[in-house]
């Protein structure tokens, strides 16, 4: 049942992605509405899939990497729908949904069960995971905003407007969106990771014991912390901030990859 | 049966000299409309007269004669004969006329595709015809539908968006960089007309304050006053770049006056908030290397021209979507028009039977002086029911006939069978 619901959600996301890309290149208003409808449909089925999974397992679906990535996607799609409405950036779906789709299609590779030590069964461990996932979802949007910024900046610098020039909003809007998603995601990520460090200390004896997922998470956090401090100090904005956002997202993907591929204390 | 038609000339079919001669002022148009109406050449008529087109829209039994009379009258005012005009006229009837009206109102037939003025001009022509009482149900339906189609095209496509003049293109580019221009500071270097125009366009979008720098201090002061801005000494303009968002240059300097190192310093001190250069001077005032700096965007006149060309291409792409929308609306309107055509016959038929019913009822009641109120009501209801039942089948048949285009034949037949007065007879005193 859960698998069927998830497949329906993924199918809706695939259709929404195709529709969003069609809207980006062709600008049929009907496609924009259809994209939102399909994204919402996908999100509702995704929610049902997560609820059914939670009921079947009798715990929050955060115990395997597949489940955690699924929750990242779920939050990211929710944020995408919300931000698109708030910022009136109709083409946002064309940049967020492909990332969602790649992560969604990669799910079956991450079925490994995460470590469940007695300490890890604490509700605070689930909070650690949940907070980190909300942070990651916001950073997916941060990446999308950065890519849009770089594309639009390239069009403006090139002085030869192409299709995306007409479709994308102003640099100012994209830079603000990038900053807002960073300031939303970073506190969640930081709190989640701090809880993780605390419970790692309790569960593994030392908070700094070697674990690939924890290591990559630290690097990812450092990149985002540097970006945020650079922006807050007024040193980095625009293109430079966008490059950092893209770099941060690359480390984010490596972190997820490390969680899937490398054995460590997070996985068993 | 009267035919809907449009006849006229536009920027493609006739030269500007002839168009100018036929573009008449409101009073003269009013006289022509009244005259043609009095002569009964058209049942309905309106004249659209702009600098790019002169067109007559109407409903007439003989559209060819109506067209000739209209253009004879239009030409007579300026001494232009019909023979001179006739070869340059286009003439469209029925669905083609509807398509033309919709395309004109939506600015798909304009010299500058998507320009917004034409809709207002069509509305004015319609209002003039209404005030001359030459608008009937067909032109009314045609024009209200044309306005609605034009509005839909404006909101659902981008055919009217994206600037097609260099100075507006500069404003749009500024908006693509800064989003809103509210409160964005502008520096105008040089006192050229183009620069002033661009500054005014930016100010219309909320940009302020404006600084003006010019080699001649008094000219800088005059222009600053005209723009409600502040004059700054010419030597200080590089330093001023640190506090403004848009720099417009239009000086006659033979070499670039804005250098990359100065811009780099300005960007550094403004913490890399974007700086947009609009270089309207030839030879250029801004060194090309400025565009290579991070957060600096520089457009010269050639760049703006390329943007305008790209905008026009974008409008043309959107026009294809608009044309598809117009075609769908024409099909809908054609059906509505056919429905409208049978309305007079239906009205006449109802009136005829109502007259008979009322007469016969009064006769019958006069023979029953003792009839109670209840009896009178029953007889009233009975007669109405009979009339409605008799009317039902012919009206349904007449309305159905509009779908296959046989309504004219059916309307004729019903008029003959029931001895109805013809629409033409009705108009005669």
XYZ file of C-alpha atoms in Angstrom, chain A residues 62-65 68 112-117 120 125 128-129 132 192-193 195-197 199-200 204 207 209-218 255 258-260 262-268:
46
model
C 13.138 8.291 9.873
C 14.989 5.075 10.434
C 16.411 4.299 7.016
C 18.236 6.626 4.629
C 15.001 10.343 5.622
C 20.162 0.661 4.692
C 18.861 0.904 8.235
C 20.338 3.639 10.375
C 21.975 2.665 13.639
C 19.555 2.171 16.465
C 21.443 2.045 19.727
C 19.211 6.434 19.603
C 17.330 11.495 18.249
C 17.802 15.576 15.680
C 16.968 13.851 12.401
C 18.340 18.369 10.114
C 19.741 19.251 14.334
C 23.501 18.704 14.075
C 21.616 17.464 18.965
C 23.386 14.857 16.839
C 26.766 15.720 18.358
C 23.739 12.065 21.231
C 26.811 10.834 19.387
C 29.323 6.253 20.667
C 31.044 13.007 19.791
C 34.236 9.284 16.741
C 34.741 8.653 13.001
C 31.564 8.442 10.989
C 31.357 9.424 7.298
C 27.869 10.930 7.550
C 28.862 13.031 10.569
C 32.095 14.111 8.867
C 30.452 15.251 5.642
C 27.681 16.905 7.636
C 30.313 18.976 9.451
C 26.830 13.848 2.567
C 28.373 9.093 2.081
C 25.386 8.022 4.165
C 24.379 5.546 1.455
C 30.051 4.279 3.313
C 29.712 2.146 6.401
C 29.878 4.087 9.630
C 28.350 4.500 13.012
C 25.160 5.985 11.528
C 24.442 2.809 9.548
C 24.527 -0.869 10.335
